[in-house]
PDB file of C-alpha atoms in Angstrom:
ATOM      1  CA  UNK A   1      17.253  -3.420 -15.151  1.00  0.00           C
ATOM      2  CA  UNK A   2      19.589  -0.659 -13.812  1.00  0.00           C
ATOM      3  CA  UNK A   3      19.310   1.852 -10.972  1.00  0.00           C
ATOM      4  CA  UNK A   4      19.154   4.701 -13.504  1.00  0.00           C
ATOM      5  CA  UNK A   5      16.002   2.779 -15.736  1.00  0.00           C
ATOM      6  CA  UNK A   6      14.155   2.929 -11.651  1.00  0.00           C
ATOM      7  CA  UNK A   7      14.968   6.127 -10.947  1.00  0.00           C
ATOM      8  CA  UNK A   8      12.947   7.517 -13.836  1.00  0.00           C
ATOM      9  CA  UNK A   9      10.280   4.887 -13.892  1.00  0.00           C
ATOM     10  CA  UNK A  10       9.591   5.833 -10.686  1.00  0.00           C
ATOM     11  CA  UNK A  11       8.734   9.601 -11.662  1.00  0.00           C
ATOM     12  CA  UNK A  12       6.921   9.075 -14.608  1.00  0.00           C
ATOM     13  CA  UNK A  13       4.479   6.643 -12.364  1.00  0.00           C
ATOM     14  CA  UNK A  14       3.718   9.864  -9.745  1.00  0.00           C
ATOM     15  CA  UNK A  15       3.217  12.094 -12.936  1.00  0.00           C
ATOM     16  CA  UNK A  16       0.892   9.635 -14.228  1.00  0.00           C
ATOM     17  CA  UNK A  17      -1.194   8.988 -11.052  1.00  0.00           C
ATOM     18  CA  UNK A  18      -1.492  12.152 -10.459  1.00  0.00           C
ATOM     19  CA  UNK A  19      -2.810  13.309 -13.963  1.00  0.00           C
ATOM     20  CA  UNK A  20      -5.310  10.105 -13.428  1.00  0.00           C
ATOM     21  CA  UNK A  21      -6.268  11.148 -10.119  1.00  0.00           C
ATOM     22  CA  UNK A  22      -7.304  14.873 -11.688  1.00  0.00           C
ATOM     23  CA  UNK A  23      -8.830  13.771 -14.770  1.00  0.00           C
ATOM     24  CA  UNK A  24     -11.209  11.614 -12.104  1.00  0.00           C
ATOM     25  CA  UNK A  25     -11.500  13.715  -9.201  1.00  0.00           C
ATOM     26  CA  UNK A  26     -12.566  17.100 -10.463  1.00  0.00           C
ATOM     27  CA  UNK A  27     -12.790  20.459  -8.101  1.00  0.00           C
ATOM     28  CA  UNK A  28     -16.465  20.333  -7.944  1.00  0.00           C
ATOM     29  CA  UNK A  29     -16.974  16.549  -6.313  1.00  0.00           C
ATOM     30  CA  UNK A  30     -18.541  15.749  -3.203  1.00  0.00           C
ATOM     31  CA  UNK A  31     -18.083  12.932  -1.078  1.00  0.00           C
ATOM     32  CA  UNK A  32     -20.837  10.373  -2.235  1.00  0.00           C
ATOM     33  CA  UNK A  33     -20.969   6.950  -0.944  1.00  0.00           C
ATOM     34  CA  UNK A  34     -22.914   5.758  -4.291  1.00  0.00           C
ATOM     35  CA  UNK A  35     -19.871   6.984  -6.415  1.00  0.00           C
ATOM     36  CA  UNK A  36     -16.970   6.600  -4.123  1.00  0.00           C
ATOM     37  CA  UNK A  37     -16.231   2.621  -4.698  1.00  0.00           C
ATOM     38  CA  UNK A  38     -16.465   3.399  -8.939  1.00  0.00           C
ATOM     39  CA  UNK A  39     -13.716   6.920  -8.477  1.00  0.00           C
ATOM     40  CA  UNK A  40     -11.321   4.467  -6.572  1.00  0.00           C
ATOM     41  CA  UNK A  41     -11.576   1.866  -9.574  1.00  0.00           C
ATOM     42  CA  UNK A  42     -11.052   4.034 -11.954  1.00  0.00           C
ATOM     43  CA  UNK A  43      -8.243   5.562 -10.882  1.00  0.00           C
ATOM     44  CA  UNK A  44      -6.569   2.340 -10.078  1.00  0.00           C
ATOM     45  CA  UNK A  45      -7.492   1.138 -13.370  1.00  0.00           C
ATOM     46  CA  UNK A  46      -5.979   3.853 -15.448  1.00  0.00           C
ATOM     47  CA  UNK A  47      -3.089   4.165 -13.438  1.00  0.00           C
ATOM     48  CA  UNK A  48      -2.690   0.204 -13.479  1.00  0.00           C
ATOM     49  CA  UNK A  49      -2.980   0.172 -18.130  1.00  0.00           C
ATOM     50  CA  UNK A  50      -0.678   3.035 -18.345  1.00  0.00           C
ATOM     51  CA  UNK A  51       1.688   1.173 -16.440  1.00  0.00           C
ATOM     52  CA  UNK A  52       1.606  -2.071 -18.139  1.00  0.00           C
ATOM     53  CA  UNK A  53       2.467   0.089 -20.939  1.00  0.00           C
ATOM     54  CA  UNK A  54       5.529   1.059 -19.895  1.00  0.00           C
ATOM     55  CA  UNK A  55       6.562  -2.923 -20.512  1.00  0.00           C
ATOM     56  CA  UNK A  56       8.893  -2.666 -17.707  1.00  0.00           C
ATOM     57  CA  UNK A  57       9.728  -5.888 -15.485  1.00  0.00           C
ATOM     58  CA  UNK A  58       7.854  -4.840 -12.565  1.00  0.00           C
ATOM     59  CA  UNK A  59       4.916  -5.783 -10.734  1.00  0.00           C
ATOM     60  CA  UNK A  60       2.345  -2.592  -9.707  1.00  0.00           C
ATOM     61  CA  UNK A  61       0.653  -2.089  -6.190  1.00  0.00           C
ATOM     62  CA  UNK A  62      -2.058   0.696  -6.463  1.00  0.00           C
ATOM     63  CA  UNK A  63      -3.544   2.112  -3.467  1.00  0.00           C
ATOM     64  CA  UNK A  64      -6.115   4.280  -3.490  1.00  0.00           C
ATOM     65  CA  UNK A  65      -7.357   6.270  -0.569  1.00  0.00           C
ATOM     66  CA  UNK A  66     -10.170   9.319  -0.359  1.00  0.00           C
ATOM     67  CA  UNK A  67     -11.609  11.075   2.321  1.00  0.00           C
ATOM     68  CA  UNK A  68     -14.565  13.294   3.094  1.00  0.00           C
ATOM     69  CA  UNK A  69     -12.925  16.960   3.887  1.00  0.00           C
ATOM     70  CA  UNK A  70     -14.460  17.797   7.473  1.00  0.00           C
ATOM     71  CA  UNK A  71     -11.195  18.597   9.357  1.00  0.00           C
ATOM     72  CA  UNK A  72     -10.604  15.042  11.057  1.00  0.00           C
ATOM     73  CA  UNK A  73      -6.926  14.332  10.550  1.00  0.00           C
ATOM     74  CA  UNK A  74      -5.415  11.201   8.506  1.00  0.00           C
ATOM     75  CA  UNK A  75      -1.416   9.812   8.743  1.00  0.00           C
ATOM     76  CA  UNK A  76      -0.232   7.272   6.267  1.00  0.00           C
ATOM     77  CA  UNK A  77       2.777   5.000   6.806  1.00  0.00           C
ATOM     78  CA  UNK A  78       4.370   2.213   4.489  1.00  0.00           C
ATOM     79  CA  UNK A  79       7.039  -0.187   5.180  1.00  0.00           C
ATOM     80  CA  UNK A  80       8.720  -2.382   2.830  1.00  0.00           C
ATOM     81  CA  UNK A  81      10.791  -5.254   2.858  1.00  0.00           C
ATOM     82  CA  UNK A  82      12.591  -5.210  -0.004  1.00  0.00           C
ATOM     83  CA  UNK A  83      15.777  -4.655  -2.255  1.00  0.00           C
ATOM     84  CA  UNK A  84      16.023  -1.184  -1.912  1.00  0.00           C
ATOM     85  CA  UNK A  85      17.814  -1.025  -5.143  1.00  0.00           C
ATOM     86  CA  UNK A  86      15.490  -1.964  -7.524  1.00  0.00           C
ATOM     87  CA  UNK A  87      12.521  -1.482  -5.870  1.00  0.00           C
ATOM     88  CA  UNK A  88      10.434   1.672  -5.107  1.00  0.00           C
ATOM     89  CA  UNK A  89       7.453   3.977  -3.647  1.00  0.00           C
ATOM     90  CA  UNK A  90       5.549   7.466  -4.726  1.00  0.00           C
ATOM     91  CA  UNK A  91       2.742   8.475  -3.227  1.00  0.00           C
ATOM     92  CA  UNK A  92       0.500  11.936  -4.970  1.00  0.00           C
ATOM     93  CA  UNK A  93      -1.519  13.361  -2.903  1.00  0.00           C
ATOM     94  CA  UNK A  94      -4.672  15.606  -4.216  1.00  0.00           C
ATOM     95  CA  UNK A  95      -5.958  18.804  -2.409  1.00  0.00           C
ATOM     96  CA  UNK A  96      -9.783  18.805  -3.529  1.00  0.00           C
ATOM     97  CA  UNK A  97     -12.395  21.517  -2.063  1.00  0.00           C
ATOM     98  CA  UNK A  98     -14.395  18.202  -0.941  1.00  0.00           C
ATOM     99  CA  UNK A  99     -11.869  15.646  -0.824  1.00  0.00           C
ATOM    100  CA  UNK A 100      -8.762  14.213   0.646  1.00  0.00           C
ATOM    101  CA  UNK A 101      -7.148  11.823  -2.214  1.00  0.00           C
ATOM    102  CA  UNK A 102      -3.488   9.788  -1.994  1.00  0.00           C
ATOM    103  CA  UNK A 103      -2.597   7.252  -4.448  1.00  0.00           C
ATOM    104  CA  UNK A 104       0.675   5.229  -3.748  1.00  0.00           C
ATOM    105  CA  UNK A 105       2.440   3.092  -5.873  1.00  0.00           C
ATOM    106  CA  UNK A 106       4.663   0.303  -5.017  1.00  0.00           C
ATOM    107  CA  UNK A 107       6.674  -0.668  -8.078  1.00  0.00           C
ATOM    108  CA  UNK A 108       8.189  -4.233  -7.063  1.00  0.00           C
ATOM    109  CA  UNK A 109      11.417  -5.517  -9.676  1.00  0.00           C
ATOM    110  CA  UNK A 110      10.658  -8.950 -10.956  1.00  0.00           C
TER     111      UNK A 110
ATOM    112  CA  UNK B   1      14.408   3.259  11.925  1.00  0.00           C
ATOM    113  CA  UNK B   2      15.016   2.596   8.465  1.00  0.00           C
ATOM    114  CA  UNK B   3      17.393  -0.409   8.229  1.00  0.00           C
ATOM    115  CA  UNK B   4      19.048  -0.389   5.096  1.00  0.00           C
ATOM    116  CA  UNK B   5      18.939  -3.864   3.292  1.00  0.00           C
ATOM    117  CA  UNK B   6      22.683  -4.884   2.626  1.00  0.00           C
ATOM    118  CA  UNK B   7      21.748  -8.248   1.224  1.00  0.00           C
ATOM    119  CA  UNK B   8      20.005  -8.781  -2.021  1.00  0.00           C
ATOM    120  CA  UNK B   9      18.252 -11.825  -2.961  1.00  0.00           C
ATOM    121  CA  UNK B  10      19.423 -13.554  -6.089  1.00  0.00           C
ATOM    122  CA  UNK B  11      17.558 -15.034  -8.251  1.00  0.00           C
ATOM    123  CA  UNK B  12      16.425 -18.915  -7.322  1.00  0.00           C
ATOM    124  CA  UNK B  13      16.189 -21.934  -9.677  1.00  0.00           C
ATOM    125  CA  UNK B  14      12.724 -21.893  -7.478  1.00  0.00           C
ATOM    126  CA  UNK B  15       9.758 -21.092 -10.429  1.00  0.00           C
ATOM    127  CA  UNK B  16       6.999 -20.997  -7.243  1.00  0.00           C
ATOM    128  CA  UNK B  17       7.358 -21.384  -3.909  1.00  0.00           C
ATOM    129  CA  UNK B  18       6.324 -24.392  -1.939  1.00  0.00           C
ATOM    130  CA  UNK B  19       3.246 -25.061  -0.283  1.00  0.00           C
ATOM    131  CA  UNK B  20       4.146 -24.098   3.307  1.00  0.00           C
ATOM    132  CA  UNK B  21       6.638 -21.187   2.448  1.00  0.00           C
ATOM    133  CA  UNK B  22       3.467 -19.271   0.577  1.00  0.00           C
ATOM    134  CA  UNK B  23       1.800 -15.918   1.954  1.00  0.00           C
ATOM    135  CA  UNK B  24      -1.265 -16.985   3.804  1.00  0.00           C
ATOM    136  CA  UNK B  25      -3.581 -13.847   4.117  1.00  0.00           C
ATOM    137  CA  UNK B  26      -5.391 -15.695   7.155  1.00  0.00           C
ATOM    138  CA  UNK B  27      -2.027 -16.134   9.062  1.00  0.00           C
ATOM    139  CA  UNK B  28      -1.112 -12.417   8.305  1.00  0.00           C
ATOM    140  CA  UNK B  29      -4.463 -11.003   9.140  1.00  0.00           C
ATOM    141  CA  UNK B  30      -4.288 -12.742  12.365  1.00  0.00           C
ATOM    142  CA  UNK B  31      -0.973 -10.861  13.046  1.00  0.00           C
ATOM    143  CA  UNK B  32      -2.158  -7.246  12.159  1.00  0.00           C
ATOM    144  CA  UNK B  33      -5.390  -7.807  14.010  1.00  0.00           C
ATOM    145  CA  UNK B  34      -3.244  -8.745  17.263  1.00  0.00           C
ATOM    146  CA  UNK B  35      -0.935  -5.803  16.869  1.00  0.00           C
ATOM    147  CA  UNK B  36      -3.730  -3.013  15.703  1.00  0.00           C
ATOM    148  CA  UNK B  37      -6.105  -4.487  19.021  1.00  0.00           C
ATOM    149  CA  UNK B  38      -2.584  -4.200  21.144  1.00  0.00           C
ATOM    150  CA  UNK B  39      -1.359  -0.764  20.202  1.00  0.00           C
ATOM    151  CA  UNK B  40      -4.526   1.274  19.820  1.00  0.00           C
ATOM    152  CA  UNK B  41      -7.483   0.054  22.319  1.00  0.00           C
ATOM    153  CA  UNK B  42      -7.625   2.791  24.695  1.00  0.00           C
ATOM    154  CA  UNK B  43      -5.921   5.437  22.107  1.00  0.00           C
ATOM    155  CA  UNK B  44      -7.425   8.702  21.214  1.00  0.00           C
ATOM    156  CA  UNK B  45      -6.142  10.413  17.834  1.00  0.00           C
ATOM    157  CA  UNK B  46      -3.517  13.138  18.267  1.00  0.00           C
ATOM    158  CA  UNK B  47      -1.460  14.562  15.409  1.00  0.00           C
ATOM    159  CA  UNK B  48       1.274  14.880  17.470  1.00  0.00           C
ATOM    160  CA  UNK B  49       1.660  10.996  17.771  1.00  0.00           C
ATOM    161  CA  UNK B  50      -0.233   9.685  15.062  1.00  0.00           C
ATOM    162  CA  UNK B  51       2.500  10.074  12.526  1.00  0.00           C
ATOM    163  CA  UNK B  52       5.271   7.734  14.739  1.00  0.00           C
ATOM    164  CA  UNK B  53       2.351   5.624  15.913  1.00  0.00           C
ATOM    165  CA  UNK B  54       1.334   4.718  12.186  1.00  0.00           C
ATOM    166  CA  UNK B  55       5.474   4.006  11.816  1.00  0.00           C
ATOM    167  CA  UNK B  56       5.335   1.880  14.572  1.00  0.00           C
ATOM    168  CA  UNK B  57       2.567  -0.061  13.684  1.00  0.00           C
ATOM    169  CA  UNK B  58       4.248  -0.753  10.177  1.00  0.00           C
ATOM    170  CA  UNK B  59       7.260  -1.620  11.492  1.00  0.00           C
ATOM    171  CA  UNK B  60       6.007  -4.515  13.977  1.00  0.00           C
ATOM    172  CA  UNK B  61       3.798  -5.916  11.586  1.00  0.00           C
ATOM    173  CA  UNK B  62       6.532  -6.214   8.943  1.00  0.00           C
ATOM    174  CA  UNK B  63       9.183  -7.609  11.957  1.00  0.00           C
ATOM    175  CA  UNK B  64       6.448 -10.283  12.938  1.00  0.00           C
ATOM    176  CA  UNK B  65       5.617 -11.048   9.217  1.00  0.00           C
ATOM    177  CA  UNK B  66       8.726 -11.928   8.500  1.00  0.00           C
ATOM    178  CA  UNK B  67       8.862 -14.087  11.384  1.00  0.00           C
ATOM    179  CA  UNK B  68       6.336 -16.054   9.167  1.00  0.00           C
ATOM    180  CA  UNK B  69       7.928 -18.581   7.093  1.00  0.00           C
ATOM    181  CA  UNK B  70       7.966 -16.775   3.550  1.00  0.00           C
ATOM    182  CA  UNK B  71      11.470 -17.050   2.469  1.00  0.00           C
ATOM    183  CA  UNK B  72      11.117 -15.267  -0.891  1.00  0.00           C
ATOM    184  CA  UNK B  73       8.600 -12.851  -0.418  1.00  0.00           C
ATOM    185  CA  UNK B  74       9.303  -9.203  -0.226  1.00  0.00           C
ATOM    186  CA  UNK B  75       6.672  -7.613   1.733  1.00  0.00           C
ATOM    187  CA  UNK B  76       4.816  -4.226   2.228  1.00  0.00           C
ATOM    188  CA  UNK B  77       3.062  -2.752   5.012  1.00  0.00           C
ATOM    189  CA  UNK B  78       0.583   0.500   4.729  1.00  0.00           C
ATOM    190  CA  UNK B  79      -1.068   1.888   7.206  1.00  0.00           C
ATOM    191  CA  UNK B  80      -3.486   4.602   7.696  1.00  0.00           C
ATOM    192  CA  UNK B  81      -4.830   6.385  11.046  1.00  0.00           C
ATOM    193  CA  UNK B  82      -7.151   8.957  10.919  1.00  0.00           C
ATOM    194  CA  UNK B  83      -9.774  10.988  13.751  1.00  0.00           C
ATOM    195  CA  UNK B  84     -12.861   9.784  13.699  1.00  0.00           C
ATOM    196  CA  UNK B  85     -15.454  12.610  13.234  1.00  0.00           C
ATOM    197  CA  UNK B  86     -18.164  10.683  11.143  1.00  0.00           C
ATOM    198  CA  UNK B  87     -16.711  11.582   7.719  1.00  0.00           C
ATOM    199  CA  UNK B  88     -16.914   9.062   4.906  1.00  0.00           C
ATOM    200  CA  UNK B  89     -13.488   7.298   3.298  1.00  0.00           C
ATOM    201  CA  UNK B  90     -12.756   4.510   1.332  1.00  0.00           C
ATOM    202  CA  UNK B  91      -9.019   2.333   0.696  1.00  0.00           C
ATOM    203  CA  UNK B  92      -8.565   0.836  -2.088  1.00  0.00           C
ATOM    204  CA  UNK B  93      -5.934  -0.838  -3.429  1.00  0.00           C
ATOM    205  CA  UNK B  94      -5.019  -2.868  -7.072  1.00  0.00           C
ATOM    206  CA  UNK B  95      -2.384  -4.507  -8.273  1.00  0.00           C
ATOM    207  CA  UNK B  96      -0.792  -6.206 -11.594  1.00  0.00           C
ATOM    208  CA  UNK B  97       0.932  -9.318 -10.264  1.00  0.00           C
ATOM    209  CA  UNK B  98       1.239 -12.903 -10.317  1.00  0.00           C
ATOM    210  CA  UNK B  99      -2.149 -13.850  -8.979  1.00  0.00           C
ATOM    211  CA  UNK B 100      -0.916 -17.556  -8.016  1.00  0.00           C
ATOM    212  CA  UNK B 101       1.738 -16.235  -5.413  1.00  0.00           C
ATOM    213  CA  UNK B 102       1.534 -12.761  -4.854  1.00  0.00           C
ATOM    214  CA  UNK B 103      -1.558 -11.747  -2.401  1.00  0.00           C
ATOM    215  CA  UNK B 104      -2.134  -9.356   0.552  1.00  0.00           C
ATOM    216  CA  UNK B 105      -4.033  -8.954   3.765  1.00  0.00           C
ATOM    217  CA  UNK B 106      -6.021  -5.917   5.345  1.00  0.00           C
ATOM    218  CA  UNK B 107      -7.144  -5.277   8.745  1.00  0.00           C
ATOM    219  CA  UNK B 108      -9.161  -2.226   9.901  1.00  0.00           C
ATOM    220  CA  UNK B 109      -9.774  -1.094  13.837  1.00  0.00           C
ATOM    221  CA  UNK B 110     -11.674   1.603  14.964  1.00  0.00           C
ATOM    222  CA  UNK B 111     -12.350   3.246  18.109  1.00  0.00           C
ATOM    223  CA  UNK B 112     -13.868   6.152  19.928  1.00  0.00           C
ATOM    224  CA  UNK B 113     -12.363   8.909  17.726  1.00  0.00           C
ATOM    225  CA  UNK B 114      -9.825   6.576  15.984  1.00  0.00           C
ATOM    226  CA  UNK B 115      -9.721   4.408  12.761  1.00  0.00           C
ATOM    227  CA  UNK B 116      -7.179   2.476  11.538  1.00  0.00           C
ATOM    228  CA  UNK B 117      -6.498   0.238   7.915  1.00  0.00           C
ATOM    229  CA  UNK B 118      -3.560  -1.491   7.695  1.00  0.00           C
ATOM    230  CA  UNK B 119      -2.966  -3.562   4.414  1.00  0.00           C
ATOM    231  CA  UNK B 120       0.056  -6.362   4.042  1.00  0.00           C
ATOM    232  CA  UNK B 121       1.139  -7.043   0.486  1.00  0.00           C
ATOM    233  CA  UNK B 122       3.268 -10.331  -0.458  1.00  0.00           C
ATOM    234  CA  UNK B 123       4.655 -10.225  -3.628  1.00  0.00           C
ATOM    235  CA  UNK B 124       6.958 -13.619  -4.640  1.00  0.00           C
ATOM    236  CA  UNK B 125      10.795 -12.970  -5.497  1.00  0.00           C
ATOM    237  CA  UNK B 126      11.580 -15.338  -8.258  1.00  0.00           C
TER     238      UNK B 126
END
């Protein structure tokens, strides 16, 4: 697989997360303990099927993180040891009333 | 304090790597649990320092993990630290990989006004 083939893989995976992450988090949600663990799956589960899709030779890391909205802050950091050529990150972030959401993906090359 | 890999790995005659040179969650976990107990028992949240604190953290835990003996893994560190004010989260993570090889490890601290996940992924370079 070339760099160019990454390069766009790697934006059509943000676009796709992120239309996931709207069609399951909608404006209106509340934090709900009950609910939470079933959002996160089903996020991660669309997100995961498109990608296998895509038929590329990549493996898929989906991480799924959301908060309650009360003002506490959050920081996220990744490293990665990896080929830096082949390999790559995007991480979507959602701005919800109720809700602090980030997805990352790790797309790995086989 | 990005360090830009110049070497690749090619590809091995290797289908699966051997029994020792595996990723060993336990081994890993015991790693991040030293480091996250080292850096942040004492530590109150501050945005100013969270951000290069959460870098920090990542970076030791992927300099001791590859320490480890896991010749053909490539490896990924996340880590999240947030202020504590009583508000409900959840992390969770999914992958599509080789089940037999690839695996990961996850930690969480959590302190006076401080909580921290850290999750280790492994994922097998044929």
């Amino acid at each position: 697989m070339s760099l160019e083939d990454d390069e766009i893989l790697i934006d059509e995976l943000g676009n796709t997360a992120r239309k996931v992450m709207e069609e399951v988090i909608t404006q209106d949600l509340y934090f709900d303990p009950e609910n939470i663990n079933s959002w996160c799956q089903q996020i991660m589960d669309h997100c995961l099927k498109e990608f296998g899709k895509l038929a590329k030779p990549f493996k898929y890391i989906v991480t799924c993180f959301i908060m309650q909205r009360n003002g506490a802050g959050f920081q996220c950091a990744s490293t990665c040891f990896w080929d830096t050529k082949t390999d790559g990150i995007i991480s979507v972030t959602g701005d919800f009333p109720n809700l602090n959401c980030l997805v990352t993906i790790y797309a790995v090359h086989v | 304090m990005a360090v830009p890999a110049e070497y690749g790995m090619s590809s091995a005659h290797r289908m699966e790597p051997r029994d020792d040179e595996k990723f060993y969650p336990s081994a890993v976990k015991k790693i991040v649990n030293d480091i996250l107990t080292e850096k942040l028992t004492g530590v109150s949240y501050e945005d100013k320092f969270a951000q290069s604190l959460a870098l920090e953290i990542s970076n030791l835990v992927k300099i001791k993990c590859k320490s480890l003996k896991m010749p053909r893994y490539k490896i990924i560190v996340q880590t999240f630290i947030g202020e504590n004010l009583n508000q409900g989260l959840r992390v969770a993570s999914k992958s599509l990989w080789n089940p037999k090889f690839d695996n990961y490890a996850s930690c969480s601290f959590m302190s006076g006004n401080l909580f921290a996940v850290v999750i280790v992924f492994g994922s097998y370079y044929e």
